[in-house]
PDB file of C-alpha atoms in Angstrom:
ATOM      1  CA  UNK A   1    -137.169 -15.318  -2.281  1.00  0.00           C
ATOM      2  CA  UNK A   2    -134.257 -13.100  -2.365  1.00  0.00           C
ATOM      3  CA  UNK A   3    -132.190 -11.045  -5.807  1.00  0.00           C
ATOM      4  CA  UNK A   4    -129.383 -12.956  -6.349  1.00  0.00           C
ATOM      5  CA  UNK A   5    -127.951  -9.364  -7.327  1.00  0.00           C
ATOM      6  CA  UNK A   6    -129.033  -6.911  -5.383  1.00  0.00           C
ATOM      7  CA  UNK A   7    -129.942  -9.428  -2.076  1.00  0.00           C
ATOM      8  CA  UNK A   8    -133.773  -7.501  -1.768  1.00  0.00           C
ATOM      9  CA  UNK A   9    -136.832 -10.057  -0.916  1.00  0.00           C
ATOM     10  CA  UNK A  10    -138.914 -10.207  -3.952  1.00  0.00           C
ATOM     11  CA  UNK A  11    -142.077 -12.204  -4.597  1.00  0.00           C
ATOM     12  CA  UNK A  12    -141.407 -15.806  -5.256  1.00  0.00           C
ATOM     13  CA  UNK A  13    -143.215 -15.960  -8.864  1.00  0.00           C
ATOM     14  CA  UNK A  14    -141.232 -12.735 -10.269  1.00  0.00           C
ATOM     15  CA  UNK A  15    -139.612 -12.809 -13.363  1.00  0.00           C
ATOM     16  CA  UNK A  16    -137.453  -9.382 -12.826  1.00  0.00           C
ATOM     17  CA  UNK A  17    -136.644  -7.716  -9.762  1.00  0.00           C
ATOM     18  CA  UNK A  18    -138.316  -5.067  -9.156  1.00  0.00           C
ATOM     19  CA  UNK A  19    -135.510  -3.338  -7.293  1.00  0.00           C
ATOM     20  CA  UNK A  20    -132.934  -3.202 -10.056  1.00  0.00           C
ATOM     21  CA  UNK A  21    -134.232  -5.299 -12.804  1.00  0.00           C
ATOM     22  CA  UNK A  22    -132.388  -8.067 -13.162  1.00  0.00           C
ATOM     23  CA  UNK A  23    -133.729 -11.261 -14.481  1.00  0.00           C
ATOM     24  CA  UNK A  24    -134.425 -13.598 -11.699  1.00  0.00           C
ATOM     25  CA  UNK A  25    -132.831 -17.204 -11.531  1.00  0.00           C
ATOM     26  CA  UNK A  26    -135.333 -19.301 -10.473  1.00  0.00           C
ATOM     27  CA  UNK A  27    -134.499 -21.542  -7.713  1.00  0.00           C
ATOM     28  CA  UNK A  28    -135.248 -25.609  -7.913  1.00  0.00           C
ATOM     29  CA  UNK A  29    -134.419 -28.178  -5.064  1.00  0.00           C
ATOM     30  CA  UNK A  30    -132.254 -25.067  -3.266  1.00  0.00           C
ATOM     31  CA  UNK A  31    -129.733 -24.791  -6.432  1.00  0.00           C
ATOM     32  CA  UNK A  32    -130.097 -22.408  -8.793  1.00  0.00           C
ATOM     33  CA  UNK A  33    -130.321 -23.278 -12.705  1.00  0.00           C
ATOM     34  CA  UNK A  34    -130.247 -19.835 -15.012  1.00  0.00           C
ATOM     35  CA  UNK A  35    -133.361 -19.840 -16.951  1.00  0.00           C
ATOM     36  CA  UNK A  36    -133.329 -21.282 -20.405  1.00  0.00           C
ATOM     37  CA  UNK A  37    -131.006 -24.616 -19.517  1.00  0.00           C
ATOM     38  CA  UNK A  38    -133.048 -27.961 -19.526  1.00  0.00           C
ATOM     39  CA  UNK A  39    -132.952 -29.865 -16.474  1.00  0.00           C
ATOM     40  CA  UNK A  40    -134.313 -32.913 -17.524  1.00  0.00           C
ATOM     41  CA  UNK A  41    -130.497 -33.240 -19.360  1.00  0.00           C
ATOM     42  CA  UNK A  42    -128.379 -35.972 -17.841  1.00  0.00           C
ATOM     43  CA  UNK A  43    -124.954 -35.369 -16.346  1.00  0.00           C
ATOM     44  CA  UNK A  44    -122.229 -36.015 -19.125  1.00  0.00           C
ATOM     45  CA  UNK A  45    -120.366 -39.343 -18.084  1.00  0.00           C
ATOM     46  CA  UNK A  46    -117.098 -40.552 -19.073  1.00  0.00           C
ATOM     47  CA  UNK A  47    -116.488 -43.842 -20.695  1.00  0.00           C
ATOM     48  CA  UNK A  48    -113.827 -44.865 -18.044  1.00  0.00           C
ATOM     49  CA  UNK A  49    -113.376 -48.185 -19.765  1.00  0.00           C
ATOM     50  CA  UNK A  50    -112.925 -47.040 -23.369  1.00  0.00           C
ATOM     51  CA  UNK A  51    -109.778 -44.580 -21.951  1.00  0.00           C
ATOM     52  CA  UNK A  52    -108.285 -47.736 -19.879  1.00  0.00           C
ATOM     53  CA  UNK A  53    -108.615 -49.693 -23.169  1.00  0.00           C
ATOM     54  CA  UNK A  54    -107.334 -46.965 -25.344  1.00  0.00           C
ATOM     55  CA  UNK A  55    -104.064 -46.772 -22.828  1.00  0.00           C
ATOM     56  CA  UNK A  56    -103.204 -49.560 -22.378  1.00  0.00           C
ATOM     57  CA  UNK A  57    -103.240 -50.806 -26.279  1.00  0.00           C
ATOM     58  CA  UNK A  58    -101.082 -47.866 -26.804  1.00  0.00           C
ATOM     59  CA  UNK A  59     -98.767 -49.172 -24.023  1.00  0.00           C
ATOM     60  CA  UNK A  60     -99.478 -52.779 -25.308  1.00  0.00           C
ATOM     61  CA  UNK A  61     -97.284 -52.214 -28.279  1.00  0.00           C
ATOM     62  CA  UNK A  62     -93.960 -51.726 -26.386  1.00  0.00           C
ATOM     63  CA  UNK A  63     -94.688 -53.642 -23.695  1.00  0.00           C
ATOM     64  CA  UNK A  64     -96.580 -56.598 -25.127  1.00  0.00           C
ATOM     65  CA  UNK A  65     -92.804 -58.752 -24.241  1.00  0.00           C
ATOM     66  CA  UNK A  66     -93.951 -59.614 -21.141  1.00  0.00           C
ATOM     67  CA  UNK A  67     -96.360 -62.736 -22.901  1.00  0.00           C
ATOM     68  CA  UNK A  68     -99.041 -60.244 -24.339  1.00  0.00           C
ATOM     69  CA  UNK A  69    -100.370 -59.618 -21.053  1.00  0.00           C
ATOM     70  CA  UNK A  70    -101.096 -56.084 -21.956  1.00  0.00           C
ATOM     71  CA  UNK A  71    -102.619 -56.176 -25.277  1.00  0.00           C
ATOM     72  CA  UNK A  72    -105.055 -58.842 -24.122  1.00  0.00           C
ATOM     73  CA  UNK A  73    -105.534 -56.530 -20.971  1.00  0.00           C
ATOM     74  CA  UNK A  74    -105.909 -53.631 -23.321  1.00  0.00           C
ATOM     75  CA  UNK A  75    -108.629 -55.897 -25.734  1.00  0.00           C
ATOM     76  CA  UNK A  76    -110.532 -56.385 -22.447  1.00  0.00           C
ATOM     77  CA  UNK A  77    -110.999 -53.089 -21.309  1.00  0.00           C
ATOM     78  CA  UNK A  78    -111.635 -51.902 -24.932  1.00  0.00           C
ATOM     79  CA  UNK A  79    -114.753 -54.300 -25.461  1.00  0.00           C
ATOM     80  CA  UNK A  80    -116.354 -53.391 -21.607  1.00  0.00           C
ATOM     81  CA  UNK A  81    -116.081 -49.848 -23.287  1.00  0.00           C
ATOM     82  CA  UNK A  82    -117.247 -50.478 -26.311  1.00  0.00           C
ATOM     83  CA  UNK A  83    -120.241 -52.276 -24.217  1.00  0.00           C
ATOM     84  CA  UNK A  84    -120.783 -49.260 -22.284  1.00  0.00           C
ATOM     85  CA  UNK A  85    -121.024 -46.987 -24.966  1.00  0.00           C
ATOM     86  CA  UNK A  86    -124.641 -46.375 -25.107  1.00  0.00           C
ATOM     87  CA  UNK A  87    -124.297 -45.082 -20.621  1.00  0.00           C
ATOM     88  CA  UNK A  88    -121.168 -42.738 -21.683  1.00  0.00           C
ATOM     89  CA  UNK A  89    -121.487 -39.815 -23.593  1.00  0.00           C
ATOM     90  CA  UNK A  90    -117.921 -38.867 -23.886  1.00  0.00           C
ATOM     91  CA  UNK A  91    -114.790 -40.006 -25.274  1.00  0.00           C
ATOM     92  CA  UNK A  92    -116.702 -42.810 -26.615  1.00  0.00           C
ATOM     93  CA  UNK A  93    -113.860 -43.112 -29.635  1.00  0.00           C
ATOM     94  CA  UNK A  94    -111.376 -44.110 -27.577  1.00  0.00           C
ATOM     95  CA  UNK A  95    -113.011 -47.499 -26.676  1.00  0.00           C
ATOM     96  CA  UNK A  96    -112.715 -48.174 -30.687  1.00  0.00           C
ATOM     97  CA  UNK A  97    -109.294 -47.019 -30.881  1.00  0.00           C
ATOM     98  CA  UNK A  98    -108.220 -49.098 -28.088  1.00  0.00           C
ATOM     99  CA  UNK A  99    -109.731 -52.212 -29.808  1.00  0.00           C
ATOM    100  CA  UNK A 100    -108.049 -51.534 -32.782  1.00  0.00           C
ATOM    101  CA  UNK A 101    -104.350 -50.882 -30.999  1.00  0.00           C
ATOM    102  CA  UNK A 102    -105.114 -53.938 -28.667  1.00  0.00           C
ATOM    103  CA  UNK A 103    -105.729 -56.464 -31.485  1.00  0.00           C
ATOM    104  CA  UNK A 104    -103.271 -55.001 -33.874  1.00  0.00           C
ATOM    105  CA  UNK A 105    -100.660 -55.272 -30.453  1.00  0.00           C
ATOM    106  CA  UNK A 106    -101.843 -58.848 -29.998  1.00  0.00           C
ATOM    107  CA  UNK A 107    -101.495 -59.963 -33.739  1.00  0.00           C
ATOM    108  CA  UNK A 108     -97.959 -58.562 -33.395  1.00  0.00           C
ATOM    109  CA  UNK A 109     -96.819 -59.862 -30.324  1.00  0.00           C
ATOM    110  CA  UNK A 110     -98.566 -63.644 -30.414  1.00  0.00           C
ATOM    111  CA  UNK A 111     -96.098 -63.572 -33.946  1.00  0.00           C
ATOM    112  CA  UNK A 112     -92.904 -62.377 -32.431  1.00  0.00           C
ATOM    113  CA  UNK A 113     -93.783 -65.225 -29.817  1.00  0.00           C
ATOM    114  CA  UNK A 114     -94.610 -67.722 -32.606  1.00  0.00           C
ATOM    115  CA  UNK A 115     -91.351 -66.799 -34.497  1.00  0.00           C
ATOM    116  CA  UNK A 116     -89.287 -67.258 -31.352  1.00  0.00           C
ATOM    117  CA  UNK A 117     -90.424 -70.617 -30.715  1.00  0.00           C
ATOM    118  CA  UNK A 118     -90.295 -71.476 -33.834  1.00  0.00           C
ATOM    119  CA  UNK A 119     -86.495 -70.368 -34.220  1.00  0.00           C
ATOM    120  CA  UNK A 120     -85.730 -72.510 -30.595  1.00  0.00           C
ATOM    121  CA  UNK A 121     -85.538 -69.329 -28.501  1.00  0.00           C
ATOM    122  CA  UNK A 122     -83.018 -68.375 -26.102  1.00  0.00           C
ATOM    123  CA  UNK A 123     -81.247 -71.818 -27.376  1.00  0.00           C
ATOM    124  CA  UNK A 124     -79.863 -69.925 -30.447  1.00  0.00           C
ATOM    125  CA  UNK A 125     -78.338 -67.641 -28.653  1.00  0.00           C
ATOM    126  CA  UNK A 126     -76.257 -69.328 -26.932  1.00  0.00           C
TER     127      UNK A 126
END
């Protein structure tokens, strides 16, 4: 194996080099991992699902007008997060946020609906 400072061939079990004394990064699967990090740690993953949710309930509360398409959309997404919380390891929060914006967006909208048929719609208006 080679220094990854100094580029001289040093033996493969070496903890220094022996040229210029440098700590040697041991090699695994032809990458190399700095001694002292574990690397039997899994890859951080994103909870894709719990962002989705979290936008679109934010979105959902202007644009829940068009029949409360978004906030349910934004409820969806929020519970797949909130089922794939135990892959992610990230922005985990989000999914619960989103659930909360969704159903608060969906309470509001289904009774600004309600009140609208209720008052006969666009037949008061005219």
């Amino acid at each position: 194996m080679f220094c990854t400072n100094c580029g001289k061939e040093i033996d493969n079990n070496a903890v220094i080099c022996v040229h210029c004394g440098v700590p040697v990064q041991k090699q695994v699967n032809s990458r190399y991992i700095p001694q002292g990090v574990n690397q039997n740690t899994p890859p951080k993953t994103v909870n894709a699902f719990g962002i989705a949710g979290f936008v679109i309930g934010l979105l959902s509360l202007w644009f829940g007008l068009f029949f409360c398409i978004p906030a349910l959309l934004g409820l969806v997404f929020s519970i797949i997060g909130m089922a794939n919380m135990k892959k992610c390891n990230s922005v985990n929060g989000l999914a619960i946020a989103g659930l909360v914006l969704s159903i608060f967006a969906t309470l509001i909208w289904a009774t600004v609906w309600i009140a609208f048929a209720v008052t006969g719609g666009w037949a008061g208006v005219y």
